[in-house]
Amino acid sequence: KNEVEQSPQNLTAQEGEFITINCSYSVGISALHWLQQHPGGGIVSLFMLSSGKKKHGRLIATINIQEKHSSLHITASHPRDSAVYICAVIQNRDDKIIFGKGTRLHILP
Amino acid sequence: EAEVAQSPRYKITEKSQAVAFWCDPISGHATLYWYRQILGQGPELLVQFQDESVVDDSQLPKDRFSAERLKGVDSTLKIQPAELGDSAMYLCASSLLVPGEPLSYNEQFFGPGTRLTVL
C-alpha cells in the first residue's frame, strides 16, 4: 500500500466546475505539499501547509492532521488548470519526502 | 523571476551509453535535489545535497548513477551505462535553507526537467 494515496486518479470536468482532489497519507508528517505539473513536465509548488487552510487565487488547500487527509480545491475551473496535481508529504521521523502518483485533471472548454 | 535551470531538456541515447544532466539552482539555495519520475508515477528522490555535501543518496543506484555538486552551486547527474529502464523525467529542485527551520520546511522549486529516452 502506498503511503500517499490520491483520488481520483483522473478527473475530467467542464469549465467553471468546482474541483476537489483528495490526498490521504498513512505516515506522521511535518508538512504537506501540493504541486502542479503541466504536460511539459515542469513542476510548480502550489502550497506547503502543516495545518488548517491556505488560499491563493482560485486555489484552496486544506489539511486535517488528525484524519491524515488533505484536499485541493479549484473554484471556477478553467482549461488552463488542466495538469497533473501531486500531493507530497514530509515524513516527520526522517524528513524524507514521499510523493503521491498524482491526479490528472482535464478541464473541457 | 529566479528559476531552476536544467539542460538538456530532452535526451535520447542508446543503452550502454553515458549521459549527463546539469542543474543550476536558484541563486542562494543551499539545498539541491535530483528526482526521477517514471511516466504515471510521482517523483522519486535520487539524491539530496546540502551545499556540496550529499545528505541523502539512499535511493541512488550507485552502480551506474553518480551525482556531484563540487562548488555547492550547480550539479551534474550522470548515468553510465544507461539502461532501458532509465527512461524517465529527471527533475532538479532547490530550496533555500532558512536558519532555524528543519530542511523539510523549506519549499522546493523545481526545474523544467530532462526527459531521457533510452533506446
JSON list of C-alpha atoms in Angstrom, two decimals:
[
{"chain": "A", "resi": 1, "resn": "LYS", "atom": "CA", "xyz": [0.00, 0.00, 0.00]},
{"chain": "A", "resi": 2, "resn": "ASN", "atom": "CA", "xyz": [1.35, 3.42, -0.93]},
{"chain": "A", "resi": 3, "resn": "GLU", "atom": "CA", "xyz": [1.99, 5.79, 1.96]},
{"chain": "A", "resi": 4, "resn": "VAL", "atom": "CA", "xyz": [0.39, 8.64, 0.00]},
{"chain": "A", "resi": 5, "resn": "GLU", "atom": "CA", "xyz": [-2.82, 7.96, -1.90]},
{"chain": "A", "resi": 6, "resn": "GLN", "atom": "CA", "xyz": [-4.56, 10.43, -4.17]},
{"chain": "A", "resi": 7, "resn": "SER", "atom": "CA", "xyz": [-8.06, 10.34, -5.55]},
{"chain": "A", "resi": 8, "resn": "PRO", "atom": "CA", "xyz": [-9.32, 10.44, -8.13]},
{"chain": "A", "resi": 9, "resn": "GLN", "atom": "CA", "xyz": [-6.51, 9.29, -10.43]},
{"chain": "A", "resi": 10, "resn": "ASN", "atom": "CA", "xyz": [-8.14, 11.02, -13.39]},
{"chain": "A", "resi": 11, "resn": "LEU", "atom": "CA", "xyz": [-10.77, 13.74, -13.47]},
{"chain": "A", "resi": 12, "resn": "THR", "atom": "CA", "xyz": [-12.48, 15.39, -16.42]},
{"chain": "A", "resi": 13, "resn": "ALA", "atom": "CA", "xyz": [-14.78, 18.33, -15.77]},
{"chain": "A", "resi": 14, "resn": "GLN", "atom": "CA", "xyz": [-16.42, 21.21, -17.59]},
{"chain": "A", "resi": 15, "resn": "GLU", "atom": "CA", "xyz": [-15.08, 24.72, -17.38]},
{"chain": "A", "resi": 16, "resn": "GLY", "atom": "CA", "xyz": [-16.48, 26.53, -14.35]},
{"chain": "A", "resi": 17, "resn": "GLU", "atom": "CA", "xyz": [-16.95, 23.46, -12.20]},
{"chain": "A", "resi": 18, "resn": "PHE", "atom": "CA", "xyz": [-15.69, 23.25, -8.61]},
{"chain": "A", "resi": 19, "resn": "ILE", "atom": "CA", "xyz": [-12.90, 20.69, -8.42]},
{"chain": "A", "resi": 20, "resn": "THR", "atom": "CA", "xyz": [-11.77, 18.67, -5.40]},
{"chain": "A", "resi": 21, "resn": "ILE", "atom": "CA", "xyz": [-8.68, 16.45, -5.34]},
{"chain": "A", "resi": 22, "resn": "ASN", "atom": "CA", "xyz": [-8.01, 14.36, -2.26]},
{"chain": "A", "resi": 23, "resn": "CYS", "atom": "CA", "xyz": [-4.82, 13.14, -0.61]},
{"chain": "A", "resi": 24, "resn": "SER", "atom": "CA", "xyz": [-4.64, 10.61, 2.22]},
{"chain": "A", "resi": 25, "resn": "TYR", "atom": "CA", "xyz": [-1.44, 9.53, 3.92]},
{"chain": "A", "resi": 26, "resn": "SER", "atom": "CA", "xyz": [-0.50, 6.90, 6.46]},
{"chain": "A", "resi": 27, "resn": "VAL", "atom": "CA", "xyz": [2.69, 8.31, 7.99]},
{"chain": "A", "resi": 28, "resn": "GLY", "atom": "CA", "xyz": [3.33, 11.05, 10.51]},
{"chain": "A", "resi": 29, "resn": "ILE", "atom": "CA", "xyz": [4.18, 14.23, 8.70]},
{"chain": "A", "resi": 30, "resn": "SER", "atom": "CA", "xyz": [5.63, 17.64, 9.39]},
{"chain": "A", "resi": 31, "resn": "ALA", "atom": "CA", "xyz": [4.33, 19.28, 6.21]},
{"chain": "A", "resi": 32, "resn": "LEU", "atom": "CA", "xyz": [2.41, 18.58, 3.02]},
{"chain": "A", "resi": 33, "resn": "HIS", "atom": "CA", "xyz": [2.96, 20.00, -0.47]},
{"chain": "A", "resi": 34, "resn": "TRP", "atom": "CA", "xyz": [0.54, 20.37, -3.34]},
{"chain": "A", "resi": 35, "resn": "LEU", "atom": "CA", "xyz": [2.35, 20.52, -6.67]},
{"chain": "A", "resi": 36, "resn": "GLN", "atom": "CA", "xyz": [1.17, 21.18, -10.22]},
{"chain": "A", "resi": 37, "resn": "GLN", "atom": "CA", "xyz": [2.83, 19.51, -13.21]},
{"chain": "A", "resi": 38, "resn": "HIS", "atom": "CA", "xyz": [1.99, 20.64, -16.72]},
{"chain": "A", "resi": 39, "resn": "PRO", "atom": "CA", "xyz": [2.37, 18.39, -19.79]},
{"chain": "A", "resi": 40, "resn": "GLY", "atom": "CA", "xyz": [5.84, 19.77, -20.49]},
{"chain": "A", "resi": 41, "resn": "GLY", "atom": "CA", "xyz": [6.98, 18.23, -17.23]},
{"chain": "A", "resi": 42, "resn": "GLY", "atom": "CA", "xyz": [7.85, 21.26, -15.11]},
{"chain": "A", "resi": 43, "resn": "ILE", "atom": "CA", "xyz": [6.58, 21.22, -11.55]},
{"chain": "A", "resi": 44, "resn": "VAL", "atom": "CA", "xyz": [5.28, 24.24, -9.67]},
{"chain": "A", "resi": 45, "resn": "SER", "atom": "CA", "xyz": [4.76, 24.28, -5.93]},
{"chain": "A", "resi": 46, "resn": "LEU", "atom": "CA", "xyz": [1.23, 25.47, -5.17]},
{"chain": "A", "resi": 47, "resn": "PHE", "atom": "CA", "xyz": [1.06, 25.17, -1.40]},
{"chain": "A", "resi": 48, "resn": "MET", "atom": "CA", "xyz": [3.05, 23.95, 1.54]},
{"chain": "A", "resi": 49, "resn": "LEU", "atom": "CA", "xyz": [0.97, 23.53, 4.68]},
{"chain": "A", "resi": 50, "resn": "SER", "atom": "CA", "xyz": [1.13, 21.84, 8.04]},
{"chain": "A", "resi": 51, "resn": "SER", "atom": "CA", "xyz": [-2.27, 22.80, 9.45]},
{"chain": "A", "resi": 52, "resn": "GLY", "atom": "CA", "xyz": [-5.54, 24.47, 8.58]},
{"chain": "A", "resi": 53, "resn": "LYS", "atom": "CA", "xyz": [-6.17, 26.07, 5.23]},
{"chain": "A", "resi": 54, "resn": "LYS", "atom": "CA", "xyz": [-4.40, 28.17, 2.63]},
{"chain": "A", "resi": 55, "resn": "LYS", "atom": "CA", "xyz": [-5.87, 30.11, -0.29]},
{"chain": "A", "resi": 56, "resn": "HIS", "atom": "CA", "xyz": [-4.24, 31.52, -3.38]},
{"chain": "A", "resi": 57, "resn": "GLY", "atom": "CA", "xyz": [-6.48, 32.93, -6.06]},
{"chain": "A", "resi": 58, "resn": "ARG", "atom": "CA", "xyz": [-8.89, 30.19, -7.13]},
{"chain": "A", "resi": 59, "resn": "LEU", "atom": "CA", "xyz": [-6.96, 27.50, -5.30]},
{"chain": "A", "resi": 60, "resn": "ILE", "atom": "CA", "xyz": [-7.66, 26.39, -1.74]},
{"chain": "A", "resi": 61, "resn": "ALA", "atom": "CA", "xyz": [-5.79, 23.71, 0.18]},
{"chain": "A", "resi": 62, "resn": "THR", "atom": "CA", "xyz": [-6.91, 22.22, 3.47]},
{"chain": "A", "resi": 63, "resn": "ILE", "atom": "CA", "xyz": [-5.34, 19.69, 5.77]},
{"chain": "A", "resi": 64, "resn": "ASN", "atom": "CA", "xyz": [-6.69, 17.67, 8.69]},
{"chain": "A", "resi": 65, "resn": "ILE", "atom": "CA", "xyz": [-3.72, 16.29, 10.60]},
{"chain": "A", "resi": 66, "resn": "GLN", "atom": "CA", "xyz": [-5.85, 14.05, 12.86]},
{"chain": "A", "resi": 67, "resn": "GLU", "atom": "CA", "xyz": [-7.54, 12.41, 9.88]},
{"chain": "A", "resi": 68, "resn": "LYS", "atom": "CA", "xyz": [-4.32, 12.39, 7.79]},
{"chain": "A", "resi": 69, "resn": "HIS", "atom": "CA", "xyz": [-6.12, 13.94, 4.87]},
{"chain": "A", "resi": 70, "resn": "SER", "atom": "CA", "xyz": [-5.71, 16.96, 2.64]},
{"chain": "A", "resi": 71, "resn": "SER", "atom": "CA", "xyz": [-7.81, 18.39, -0.16]},
{"chain": "A", "resi": 72, "resn": "LEU", "atom": "CA", "xyz": [-7.03, 20.73, -3.00]},
{"chain": "A", "resi": 73, "resn": "HIS", "atom": "CA", "xyz": [-9.97, 22.71, -4.34]},
{"chain": "A", "resi": 74, "resn": "ILE", "atom": "CA", "xyz": [-10.18, 24.71, -7.55]},
{"chain": "A", "resi": 75, "resn": "THR", "atom": "CA", "xyz": [-13.04, 27.16, -7.89]},
{"chain": "A", "resi": 76, "resn": "ALA", "atom": "CA", "xyz": [-14.34, 28.32, -11.30]},
{"chain": "A", "resi": 77, "resn": "SER", "atom": "CA", "xyz": [-12.08, 25.84, -13.08]},
{"chain": "A", "resi": 78, "resn": "HIS", "atom": "CA", "xyz": [-10.54, 26.81, -16.42]},
{"chain": "A", "resi": 79, "resn": "PRO", "atom": "CA", "xyz": [-8.93, 24.77, -19.21]},
{"chain": "A", "resi": 80, "resn": "ARG", "atom": "CA", "xyz": [-5.54, 26.19, -18.23]},
{"chain": "A", "resi": 81, "resn": "ASP", "atom": "CA", "xyz": [-5.94, 24.36, -14.90]},
{"chain": "A", "resi": 82, "resn": "SER", "atom": "CA", "xyz": [-5.52, 21.10, -16.83]},
{"chain": "A", "resi": 83, "resn": "ALA", "atom": "CA", "xyz": [-2.44, 19.44, -15.36]},
{"chain": "A", "resi": 84, "resn": "VAL", "atom": "CA", "xyz": [-1.34, 16.70, -13.01]},
{"chain": "A", "resi": 85, "resn": "TYR", "atom": "CA", "xyz": [-1.71, 17.63, -9.35]},
{"chain": "A", "resi": 86, "resn": "ILE", "atom": "CA", "xyz": [0.68, 15.87, -6.99]},
{"chain": "A", "resi": 87, "resn": "CYS", "atom": "CA", "xyz": [0.47, 15.58, -3.23]},
{"chain": "A", "resi": 88, "resn": "ALA", "atom": "CA", "xyz": [3.75, 15.15, -1.36]},
{"chain": "A", "resi": 89, "resn": "VAL", "atom": "CA", "xyz": [4.33, 14.74, 2.36]},
{"chain": "A", "resi": 90, "resn": "ILE", "atom": "CA", "xyz": [7.40, 15.28, 4.50]},
{"chain": "A", "resi": 91, "resn": "GLN", "atom": "CA", "xyz": [7.74, 12.32, 6.85]},
{"chain": "A", "resi": 92, "resn": "ASN", "atom": "CA", "xyz": [8.49, 13.67, 10.34]},
{"chain": "A", "resi": 93, "resn": "ARG", "atom": "CA", "xyz": [10.63, 10.75, 11.52]},
{"chain": "A", "resi": 94, "resn": "ASP", "atom": "CA", "xyz": [13.34, 11.23, 8.88]},
{"chain": "A", "resi": 95, "resn": "ASP", "atom": "CA", "xyz": [12.40, 14.33, 6.83]},
{"chain": "A", "resi": 96, "resn": "LYS", "atom": "CA", "xyz": [12.01, 12.20, 3.70]},
{"chain": "A", "resi": 97, "resn": "ILE", "atom": "CA", "xyz": [9.57, 13.45, 1.08]},
{"chain": "A", "resi": 98, "resn": "ILE", "atom": "CA", "xyz": [7.03, 10.94, -0.24]},
{"chain": "A", "resi": 99, "resn": "PHE", "atom": "CA", "xyz": [5.05, 11.71, -3.38]},
{"chain": "A", "resi": 100, "resn": "GLY", "atom": "CA", "xyz": [1.62, 10.54, -4.45]},
{"chain": "A", "resi": 101, "resn": "LYS", "atom": "CA", "xyz": [1.13, 9.31, -8.00]},
{"chain": "A", "resi": 102, "resn": "GLY", "atom": "CA", "xyz": [-0.78, 12.41, -9.00]},
{"chain": "A", "resi": 103, "resn": "THR", "atom": "CA", "xyz": [-4.28, 13.26, -10.20]},
{"chain": "A", "resi": 104, "resn": "ARG", "atom": "CA", "xyz": [-4.63, 14.04, -13.90]},
{"chain": "A", "resi": 105, "resn": "LEU", "atom": "CA", "xyz": [-7.15, 16.87, -14.32]},
{"chain": "A", "resi": 106, "resn": "HIS", "atom": "CA", "xyz": [-8.66, 17.81, -17.67]},
{"chain": "A", "resi": 107, "resn": "ILE", "atom": "CA", "xyz": [-10.96, 20.82, -17.86]},
{"chain": "A", "resi": 108, "resn": "LEU", "atom": "CA", "xyz": [-13.08, 20.97, -21.00]},
{"chain": "A", "resi": 109, "resn": "PRO", "atom": "CA", "xyz": [-13.95, 24.37, -22.50]},
{"chain": "B", "resi": 1, "resn": "GLU", "atom": "CA", "xyz": [11.83, 35.74, -11.51]},
{"chain": "B", "resi": 2, "resn": "ALA", "atom": "CA", "xyz": [14.59, 33.31, -10.44]},
{"chain": "B", "resi": 3, "resn": "GLU", "atom": "CA", "xyz": [14.22, 29.79, -11.78]},
{"chain": "B", "resi": 4, "resn": "VAL", "atom": "CA", "xyz": [15.94, 26.44, -11.56]},
{"chain": "B", "resi": 5, "resn": "ALA", "atom": "CA", "xyz": [17.66, 25.73, -14.88]},
{"chain": "B", "resi": 6, "resn": "GLN", "atom": "CA", "xyz": [18.19, 22.27, -16.32]},
{"chain": "B", "resi": 7, "resn": "SER", "atom": "CA", "xyz": [19.80, 21.03, -19.51]},
{"chain": "B", "resi": 8, "resn": "PRO", "atom": "CA", "xyz": [19.31, 19.36, -21.81]},
{"chain": "B", "resi": 9, "resn": "ARG", "atom": "CA", "xyz": [15.51, 19.39, -21.89]},
{"chain": "B", "resi": 10, "resn": "TYR", "atom": "CA", "xyz": [15.43, 16.18, -23.92]},
{"chain": "B", "resi": 11, "resn": "LYS", "atom": "CA", "xyz": [17.98, 13.42, -24.38]},
{"chain": "B", "resi": 12, "resn": "ILE", "atom": "CA", "xyz": [17.79, 10.30, -26.50]},
{"chain": "B", "resi": 13, "resn": "THR", "atom": "CA", "xyz": [20.54, 7.75, -26.12]},
{"chain": "B", "resi": 14, "resn": "GLU", "atom": "CA", "xyz": [21.25, 4.11, -26.76]},
{"chain": "B", "resi": 15, "resn": "LYS", "atom": "CA", "xyz": [21.62, 1.66, -23.92]},
{"chain": "B", "resi": 16, "resn": "SER", "atom": "CA", "xyz": [25.13, 1.26, -22.55]},
{"chain": "B", "resi": 17, "resn": "GLN", "atom": "CA", "xyz": [25.97, 4.86, -23.41]},
{"chain": "B", "resi": 18, "resn": "ALA", "atom": "CA", "xyz": [26.79, 7.51, -20.81]},
{"chain": "B", "resi": 19, "resn": "VAL", "atom": "CA", "xyz": [24.51, 10.50, -20.22]},
{"chain": "B", "resi": 20, "resn": "ALA", "atom": "CA", "xyz": [24.85, 13.57, -18.05]},
{"chain": "B", "resi": 21, "resn": "PHE", "atom": "CA", "xyz": [22.31, 16.12, -16.87]},
{"chain": "B", "resi": 22, "resn": "TRP", "atom": "CA", "xyz": [23.02, 19.56, -15.49]},
{"chain": "B", "resi": 23, "resn": "CYS", "atom": "CA", "xyz": [21.13, 21.65, -12.96]},
{"chain": "B", "resi": 24, "resn": "ASP", "atom": "CA", "xyz": [21.65, 25.24, -11.85]},
{"chain": "B", "resi": 25, "resn": "PRO", "atom": "CA", "xyz": [19.58, 26.01, -8.75]},
{"chain": "B", "resi": 26, "resn": "ILE", "atom": "CA", "xyz": [18.14, 29.35, -7.76]},
{"chain": "B", "resi": 27, "resn": "SER", "atom": "CA", "xyz": [20.95, 31.59, -6.55]},
{"chain": "B", "resi": 28, "resn": "GLY", "atom": "CA", "xyz": [21.48, 31.25, -2.83]},
{"chain": "B", "resi": 29, "resn": "HIS", "atom": "CA", "xyz": [19.60, 27.97, -2.47]},
{"chain": "B", "resi": 30, "resn": "ALA", "atom": "CA", "xyz": [21.74, 25.68, -0.35]},
{"chain": "B", "resi": 31, "resn": "THR", "atom": "CA", "xyz": [19.72, 22.52, -0.86]},
{"chain": "B", "resi": 32, "resn": "LEU", "atom": "CA", "xyz": [19.53, 20.75, -4.21]},
{"chain": "B", "resi": 33, "resn": "TYR", "atom": "CA", "xyz": [17.52, 17.64, -5.08]},
{"chain": "B", "resi": 34, "resn": "TRP", "atom": "CA", "xyz": [17.58, 15.25, -8.04]},
{"chain": "B", "resi": 35, "resn": "TYR", "atom": "CA", "xyz": [14.38, 13.28, -8.69]},
{"chain": "B", "resi": 36, "resn": "ARG", "atom": "CA", "xyz": [13.43, 10.62, -11.20]},
{"chain": "B", "resi": 37, "resn": "GLN", "atom": "CA", "xyz": [9.83, 10.45, -12.39]},
{"chain": "B", "resi": 38, "resn": "ILE", "atom": "CA", "xyz": [8.64, 7.46, -14.36]},
{"chain": "B", "resi": 39, "resn": "LEU", "atom": "CA", "xyz": [5.60, 8.10, -16.52]},
{"chain": "B", "resi": 40, "resn": "GLY", "atom": "CA", "xyz": [2.41, 7.92, -14.47]},
{"chain": "B", "resi": 41, "resn": "GLN", "atom": "CA", "xyz": [4.24, 7.96, -11.14]},
{"chain": "B", "resi": 42, "resn": "GLY", "atom": "CA", "xyz": [5.18, 10.60, -8.63]},
{"chain": "B", "resi": 43, "resn": "PRO", "atom": "CA", "xyz": [8.81, 11.79, -8.44]},
{"chain": "B", "resi": 44, "resn": "GLU", "atom": "CA", "xyz": [11.30, 9.62, -6.56]},
{"chain": "B", "resi": 45, "resn": "LEU", "atom": "CA", "xyz": [14.23, 11.22, -4.73]},
{"chain": "B", "resi": 46, "resn": "LEU", "atom": "CA", "xyz": [17.61, 10.12, -6.07]},
{"chain": "B", "resi": 47, "resn": "VAL", "atom": "CA", "xyz": [19.97, 12.41, -4.17]},
{"chain": "B", "resi": 48, "resn": "GLN", "atom": "CA", "xyz": [19.85, 15.45, -1.92]},
{"chain": "B", "resi": 49, "resn": "PHE", "atom": "CA", "xyz": [22.72, 17.90, -1.46]},
{"chain": "B", "resi": 50, "resn": "GLN", "atom": "CA", "xyz": [23.26, 20.41, 1.28]},
{"chain": "B", "resi": 51, "resn": "ASP", "atom": "CA", "xyz": [25.82, 22.80, -0.23]},
{"chain": "B", "resi": 52, "resn": "GLU", "atom": "CA", "xyz": [28.45, 20.43, -1.67]},
{"chain": "B", "resi": 53, "resn": "SER", "atom": "CA", "xyz": [27.69, 17.53, 0.68]},
{"chain": "B", "resi": 54, "resn": "VAL", "atom": "CA", "xyz": [25.39, 14.60, -0.01]},
{"chain": "B", "resi": 55, "resn": "VAL", "atom": "CA", "xyz": [22.65, 14.45, 2.62]},
{"chain": "B", "resi": 56, "resn": "ASP", "atom": "CA", "xyz": [20.71, 11.50, 1.22]},
{"chain": "B", "resi": 57, "resn": "ASP", "atom": "CA", "xyz": [21.59, 9.19, -1.66]},
{"chain": "B", "resi": 58, "resn": "SER", "atom": "CA", "xyz": [19.94, 6.06, -0.30]},
{"chain": "B", "resi": 59, "resn": "GLN", "atom": "CA", "xyz": [17.78, 5.64, -3.43]},
{"chain": "B", "resi": 60, "resn": "LEU", "atom": "CA", "xyz": [20.55, 6.34, -5.93]},
{"chain": "B", "resi": 61, "resn": "PRO", "atom": "CA", "xyz": [21.59, 3.22, -7.91]},
{"chain": "B", "resi": 62, "resn": "LYS", "atom": "CA", "xyz": [25.25, 3.76, -7.23]},
{"chain": "B", "resi": 63, "resn": "ASP", "atom": "CA", "xyz": [26.47, 1.08, -9.60]},
{"chain": "B", "resi": 64, "resn": "ARG", "atom": "CA", "xyz": [25.54, 3.29, -12.56]},
{"chain": "B", "resi": 65, "resn": "PHE", "atom": "CA", "xyz": [24.42, 6.67, -11.21]},
{"chain": "B", "resi": 66, "resn": "SER", "atom": "CA", "xyz": [26.64, 9.40, -9.79]},
{"chain": "B", "resi": 67, "resn": "ALA", "atom": "CA", "xyz": [25.96, 12.97, -8.74]},
{"chain": "B", "resi": 68, "resn": "GLU", "atom": "CA", "xyz": [28.20, 15.82, -7.76]},
{"chain": "B", "resi": 69, "resn": "ARG", "atom": "CA", "xyz": [27.91, 19.41, -6.66]},
{"chain": "B", "resi": 70, "resn": "LEU", "atom": "CA", "xyz": [31.57, 20.31, -6.38]},
{"chain": "B", "resi": 71, "resn": "LYS", "atom": "CA", "xyz": [31.32, 24.00, -5.53]},
{"chain": "B", "resi": 72, "resn": "GLY", "atom": "CA", "xyz": [27.96, 23.81, -3.84]},
{"chain": "B", "resi": 73, "resn": "VAL", "atom": "CA", "xyz": [26.20, 25.61, -6.67]},
{"chain": "B", "resi": 74, "resn": "ASP", "atom": "CA", "xyz": [25.33, 23.75, -9.88]},
{"chain": "B", "resi": 75, "resn": "SER", "atom": "CA", "xyz": [25.13, 19.97, -10.04]},
{"chain": "B", "resi": 76, "resn": "THR", "atom": "CA", "xyz": [25.60, 17.14, -12.53]},
{"chain": "B", "resi": 77, "resn": "LEU", "atom": "CA", "xyz": [23.83, 13.78, -12.53]},
{"chain": "B", "resi": 78, "resn": "LYS", "atom": "CA", "xyz": [25.45, 11.05, -14.60]},
{"chain": "B", "resi": 79, "resn": "ILE", "atom": "CA", "xyz": [24.29, 7.63, -15.72]},
{"chain": "B", "resi": 80, "resn": "GLN", "atom": "CA", "xyz": [26.84, 5.16, -17.06]},
{"chain": "B", "resi": 81, "resn": "PRO", "atom": "CA", "xyz": [25.90, 2.86, -18.65]},
{"chain": "B", "resi": 82, "resn": "ALA", "atom": "CA", "xyz": [22.30, 3.81, -19.40]},
{"chain": "B", "resi": 83, "resn": "GLU", "atom": "CA", "xyz": [19.71, 1.03, -19.38]},
{"chain": "B", "resi": 84, "resn": "LEU", "atom": "CA", "xyz": [16.27, 0.85, -20.99]},
{"chain": "B", "resi": 85, "resn": "GLY", "atom": "CA", "xyz": [14.60, 1.18, -17.59]},
{"chain": "B", "resi": 86, "resn": "ASP", "atom": "CA", "xyz": [16.28, 4.55, -17.02]},
{"chain": "B", "resi": 87, "resn": "SER", "atom": "CA", "xyz": [13.87, 6.22, -19.46]},
{"chain": "B", "resi": 88, "resn": "ALA", "atom": "CA", "xyz": [12.14, 8.83, -17.31]},
{"chain": "B", "resi": 89, "resn": "MET", "atom": "CA", "xyz": [11.93, 12.51, -16.48]},
{"chain": "B", "resi": 90, "resn": "TYR", "atom": "CA", "xyz": [14.81, 13.72, -14.33]},
{"chain": "B", "resi": 91, "resn": "LEU", "atom": "CA", "xyz": [13.84, 16.68, -12.20]},
{"chain": "B", "resi": 92, "resn": "CYS", "atom": "CA", "xyz": [16.04, 19.02, -10.22]},
{"chain": "B", "resi": 93, "resn": "ALA", "atom": "CA", "xyz": [14.75, 21.14, -7.38]},
{"chain": "B", "resi": 94, "resn": "SER", "atom": "CA", "xyz": [16.29, 23.58, -4.95]},
{"chain": "B", "resi": 95, "resn": "SER", "atom": "CA", "xyz": [15.30, 25.16, -1.69]},
{"chain": "B", "resi": 96, "resn": "LEU", "atom": "CA", "xyz": [16.57, 27.96, 0.50]},
{"chain": "B", "resi": 97, "resn": "LEU", "atom": "CA", "xyz": [17.88, 26.81, 3.83]},
{"chain": "B", "resi": 98, "resn": "VAL", "atom": "CA", "xyz": [16.16, 29.01, 6.38]},
{"chain": "B", "resi": 99, "resn": "PRO", "atom": "CA", "xyz": [18.16, 29.21, 9.63]},
{"chain": "B", "resi": 100, "resn": "GLY", "atom": "CA", "xyz": [16.29, 27.53, 12.44]},
{"chain": "B", "resi": 101, "resn": "GLU", "atom": "CA", "xyz": [13.90, 25.66, 10.17]},
{"chain": "B", "resi": 102, "resn": "PRO", "atom": "CA", "xyz": [14.29, 21.95, 9.53]},
{"chain": "B", "resi": 103, "resn": "LEU", "atom": "CA", "xyz": [15.13, 21.06, 5.94]},
{"chain": "B", "resi": 104, "resn": "SER", "atom": "CA", "xyz": [11.68, 19.63, 5.45]},
{"chain": "B", "resi": 105, "resn": "TYR", "atom": "CA", "xyz": [10.00, 23.01, 5.93]},
{"chain": "B", "resi": 106, "resn": "ASN", "atom": "CA", "xyz": [11.77, 24.60, 3.05]},
{"chain": "B", "resi": 107, "resn": "GLU", "atom": "CA", "xyz": [9.63, 24.94, -0.06]},
{"chain": "B", "resi": 108, "resn": "GLN", "atom": "CA", "xyz": [11.16, 23.32, -3.12]},
{"chain": "B", "resi": 109, "resn": "PHE", "atom": "CA", "xyz": [11.33, 25.00, -6.51]},
{"chain": "B", "resi": 110, "resn": "PHE", "atom": "CA", "xyz": [11.50, 22.67, -9.49]},
{"chain": "B", "resi": 111, "resn": "GLY", "atom": "CA", "xyz": [13.26, 22.96, -12.80]},
{"chain": "B", "resi": 112, "resn": "PRO", "atom": "CA", "xyz": [11.66, 22.03, -16.15]},
{"chain": "B", "resi": 113, "resn": "GLY", "atom": "CA", "xyz": [13.21, 18.57, -16.11]},
{"chain": "B", "resi": 114, "resn": "THR", "atom": "CA", "xyz": [15.20, 16.49, -18.59]},
{"chain": "B", "resi": 115, "resn": "ARG", "atom": "CA", "xyz": [13.25, 13.81, -20.40]},
{"chain": "B", "resi": 116, "resn": "LEU", "atom": "CA", "xyz": [15.52, 10.83, -21.07]},
{"chain": "B", "resi": 117, "resn": "THR", "atom": "CA", "xyz": [14.71, 8.15, -23.60]},
{"chain": "B", "resi": 118, "resn": "VAL", "atom": "CA", "xyz": [16.98, 5.12, -23.73]},
{"chain": "B", "resi": 119, "resn": "LEU", "atom": "CA", "xyz": [16.69, 3.04, -26.92]}
]
